[in-house]
PDB file of C-alpha atoms in Angstrom:
ATOM      1  CA  LEU A 174       0.000   0.000   0.000  1.00 61.00           C
ATOM      2  CA  ASP A 175       2.973   2.304   0.382  1.00 72.00           C
ATOM      3  CA  GLY A 176       3.025   2.940  -3.374  1.00 76.00           C
ATOM      4  CA  LEU A 177      -0.744   3.417  -3.616  1.00 79.00           C
ATOM      5  CA  VAL A 178      -1.453   5.506  -0.543  1.00 85.00           C
ATOM      6  CA  GLY A 179       1.750   6.368   1.268  1.00 88.00           C
ATOM      7  CA  ARG A 180       4.084   5.072   3.940  1.00 89.00           C
ATOM      8  CA  TYR A 181       2.345   4.047   7.120  1.00 88.00           C
ATOM      9  CA  PRO A 182       2.412   5.335   9.824  1.00 89.00           C
ATOM     10  CA  GLU A 183       4.277   8.361   8.481  1.00 92.00           C
ATOM     11  CA  GLU A 184       1.363   9.297   6.215  1.00 91.00           C
ATOM     12  CA  ARG A 185      -1.424   8.238   8.555  1.00 90.00           C
ATOM     13  CA  ALA A 186      -3.442  11.363   7.700  1.00 93.00           C
ATOM     14  CA  VAL A 187      -3.715  10.262   4.053  1.00 91.00           C
ATOM     15  CA  TYR A 188      -5.033   6.848   5.111  1.00 88.00           C
ATOM     16  CA  LYS A 189      -7.574   8.484   7.436  1.00 90.00           C
ATOM     17  CA  GLU A 190      -8.684  10.947   4.741  1.00 90.00           C
ATOM     18  CA  ARG A 191      -9.274   8.151   2.216  1.00 87.00           C
ATOM     19  CA  ALA A 192     -10.953   5.712   4.604  1.00 89.00           C
ATOM     20  CA  PRO A 193     -14.655   5.310   3.696  1.00 92.00           C
ATOM     21  CA  ILE A 194     -15.599   4.998   7.377  1.00 94.00           C
ATOM     22  CA  GLU A 195     -14.448   8.616   7.789  1.00 94.00           C
ATOM     23  CA  SER A 196     -17.008   9.781   5.187  1.00 93.00           C
ATOM     24  CA  VAL A 197     -20.184   8.124   6.469  1.00 95.00           C
ATOM     25  CA  ASP A 198     -21.683  11.516   7.320  1.00 95.00           C
ATOM     26  CA  SER A 199     -21.682  12.422   3.621  1.00 96.00           C
ATOM     27  CA  PHE A 200     -23.310   9.145   2.469  1.00 96.00           C
ATOM     28  CA  ASN A 201     -26.946   9.436   1.445  1.00 96.00           C
ATOM     29  CA  CYS A 202     -27.739   6.506  -0.846  1.00 97.00           C
ATOM     30  CA  PRO A 203     -28.331   2.767  -0.327  1.00 98.00           C
ATOM     31  CA  ILE A 204     -25.156   0.701  -0.019  1.00 98.00           C
ATOM     32  CA  LEU A 205     -24.568  -3.025  -0.540  1.00 98.00           C
ATOM     33  CA  LEU A 206     -21.411  -4.442   1.041  1.00 98.00           C
ATOM     34  CA  LEU A 207     -20.100  -7.723  -0.403  1.00 98.00           C
ATOM     35  CA  GLN A 208     -17.187  -9.011   1.674  1.00 98.00           C
ATOM     36  CA  GLY A 209     -14.860 -12.003   1.626  1.00 98.00           C
ATOM     37  CA  ASP A 210     -14.240 -13.365   5.107  1.00 98.00           C
ATOM     38  CA  GLU A 211     -10.547 -14.007   4.296  1.00 98.00           C
ATOM     39  CA  ASP A 212      -9.866 -10.577   2.755  1.00 97.00           C
ATOM     40  CA  LYS A 213      -6.509  -9.255   3.954  1.00 94.00           C
ATOM     41  CA  ILE A 214      -6.737  -6.005   1.936  1.00 90.00           C
ATOM     42  CA  VAL A 215     -10.070  -4.918   3.454  1.00 93.00           C
ATOM     43  CA  PRO A 216     -10.485  -7.061   6.575  1.00 95.00           C
ATOM     44  CA  PRO A 217     -14.042  -8.214   7.364  1.00 98.00           C
ATOM     45  CA  ASN A 218     -14.182  -6.078  10.498  1.00 97.00           C
ATOM     46  CA  GLN A 219     -13.982  -2.964   8.299  1.00 96.00           C
ATOM     47  CA  ALA A 220     -17.084  -4.043   6.378  1.00 98.00           C
ATOM     48  CA  GLU A 221     -18.830  -4.833   9.664  1.00 98.00           C
ATOM     49  CA  LEU A 222     -17.908  -1.406  11.092  1.00 98.00           C
ATOM     50  CA  MET A 223     -19.144   0.297   7.915  1.00 98.00           C
ATOM     51  CA  HIS A 224     -22.392  -1.685   8.055  1.00 98.00           C
ATOM     52  CA  GLN A 225     -22.958  -0.659  11.681  1.00 98.00           C
ATOM     53  CA  ALA A 226     -22.235   2.996  10.830  1.00 98.00           C
ATOM     54  CA  LEU A 227     -24.707   2.890   7.929  1.00 98.00           C
ATOM     55  CA  LEU A 228     -27.335   1.259  10.142  1.00 98.00           C
ATOM     56  CA  SER A 229     -26.847   3.962  12.754  1.00 97.00           C
ATOM     57  CA  LYS A 230     -27.261   6.679  10.147  1.00 97.00           C
ATOM     58  CA  GLY A 231     -30.453   5.041   8.824  1.00 97.00           C
ATOM     59  CA  ILE A 232     -29.089   4.424   5.339  1.00 97.00           C
ATOM     60  CA  PRO A 233     -30.556   1.423   3.491  1.00 98.00           C
ATOM     61  CA  CYS A 234     -27.805  -1.163   3.494  1.00 98.00           C
ATOM     62  CA  ALA A 235     -26.946  -4.838   3.474  1.00 98.00           C
ATOM     63  CA  LEU A 236     -23.817  -6.807   4.277  1.00 98.00           C
ATOM     64  CA  LYS A 237     -23.187 -10.210   2.715  1.00 98.00           C
ATOM     65  CA  MET A 238     -20.140 -12.115   3.930  1.00 98.00           C
ATOM     66  CA  TYR A 239     -18.667 -14.785   1.650  1.00 98.00           C
ATOM     67  CA  ALA A 240     -16.855 -17.703   3.306  1.00 98.00           C
ATOM     68  CA  GLY A 241     -13.475 -18.577   1.869  1.00 97.00           C
ATOM     69  CA  GLU A 242     -13.248 -15.470  -0.296  1.00 98.00           C
ATOM     70  CA  GLN A 243     -10.596 -12.807  -0.342  1.00 97.00           C
ATOM     71  CA  HIS A 244     -10.359  -9.398  -2.031  1.00 95.00           C
ATOM     72  CA  GLY A 245     -11.996 -10.269  -5.328  1.00 93.00           C
ATOM     73  CA  PHE A 246     -14.143 -13.373  -5.367  1.00 97.00           C
ATOM     74  CA  ARG A 247     -12.796 -16.513  -7.026  1.00 97.00           C
ATOM     75  CA  LYS A 248     -15.458 -19.171  -6.513  1.00 98.00           C
ATOM     76  CA  ALA A 249     -17.956 -19.270  -9.376  1.00 98.00           C
ATOM     77  CA  GLU A 250     -20.940 -19.732  -7.055  1.00 98.00           C
ATOM     78  CA  ASN A 251     -19.948 -16.653  -5.039  1.00 98.00           C
ATOM     79  CA  ILE A 252     -19.372 -14.542  -8.127  1.00 98.00           C
ATOM     80  CA  GLU A 253     -22.815 -15.538  -9.379  1.00 98.00           C
ATOM     81  CA  ASP A 254     -24.390 -14.861  -5.984  1.00 98.00           C
ATOM     82  CA  ALA A 255     -22.700 -11.455  -5.745  1.00 98.00           C
ATOM     83  CA  LEU A 256     -24.062 -10.460  -9.182  1.00 98.00           C
ATOM     84  CA  ASP A 257     -27.533 -11.757  -8.303  1.00 98.00           C
ATOM     85  CA  SER A 258     -27.325  -9.906  -4.990  1.00 98.00           C
ATOM     86  CA  GLU A 259     -26.521  -6.658  -6.774  1.00 98.00           C
ATOM     87  CA  LEU A 260     -29.527  -7.114  -9.051  1.00 98.00           C
ATOM     88  CA  TYR A 261     -31.796  -7.960  -6.105  1.00 98.00           C
ATOM     89  CA  PHE A 262     -30.501  -4.927  -4.176  1.00 98.00           C
ATOM     90  CA  TYR A 263     -31.138  -2.629  -7.157  1.00 98.00           C
ATOM     91  CA  SER A 264     -34.586  -4.147  -7.655  1.00 97.00           C
ATOM     92  CA  ARG A 265     -35.564  -3.343  -4.085  1.00 97.00           C
ATOM     93  CA  VAL A 266     -34.103   0.163  -4.191  1.00 97.00           C
ATOM     94  CA  PHE A 267     -35.631   1.070  -7.572  1.00 97.00           C
ATOM     95  CA  GLY A 268     -38.866  -0.910  -7.220  1.00 96.00           C
ATOM     96  CA  PHE A 269     -38.816  -3.578  -9.916  1.00 97.00           C
ATOM     97  CA  THR A 270     -39.159  -7.357  -9.665  1.00 95.00           C
ATOM     98  CA  PRO A 271     -36.691  -9.546 -11.530  1.00 94.00           C
ATOM     99  CA  PRO A 272     -37.516 -13.262 -11.584  1.00 94.00           C
ATOM    100  CA  GLY A 273     -35.648 -16.010  -9.789  1.00 95.00           C
ATOM    101  CA  LEU A 274     -33.538 -14.119  -7.262  1.00 96.00           C
ATOM    102  CA  SER A 275     -33.028 -15.143  -3.656  1.00 94.00           C
ATOM    103  CA  PRO A 276     -34.082 -12.350  -1.301  1.00 96.00           C
ATOM    104  CA  PHE A 277     -31.954 -11.179   1.607  1.00 97.00           C
ATOM    105  CA  PRO A 278     -32.572  -8.520   4.252  1.00 97.00           C
ATOM    106  CA  ILE A 279     -31.886  -4.892   3.376  1.00 98.00           C
ATOM    107  CA  ASN A 280     -31.818  -2.846   6.538  1.00 98.00           C
ATOM    108  CA  ASN A 281     -33.469   0.590   6.757  1.00 98.00           C
ATOM    109  CA  LEU A 282     -35.335   0.078   3.475  1.00 97.00           C
ATOM    110  CA  SER A 283     -39.070   0.544   3.663  1.00 90.00           C
ATOM    111  CA  SER A 284     -41.143  -1.842   1.576  1.00 72.00           C
TER     112      SER A 284
END
């Protein structure tokens, strides 16, 4: 990450400035978080913290955790589920009904 963001901890302020969790106050649209439980680039606890922050702010959101996945899904069934989940999420947010998708809870979204 040194080449992408900066040396840590010397450039800690850059990391803080770019961290999504630091911008939750400016978020105002529904957010779907798709997270691999073995991700070492964005550890699962960061997705969980973001989800909790979005819940607290009342933003429609969902968190789906994928077992055995890292940063970028590799298992075909998880890639397919992630794409289907995006379509389901959009369908709920924008009010259309695509066939054959498995529903999952979307917090803070009125029916």
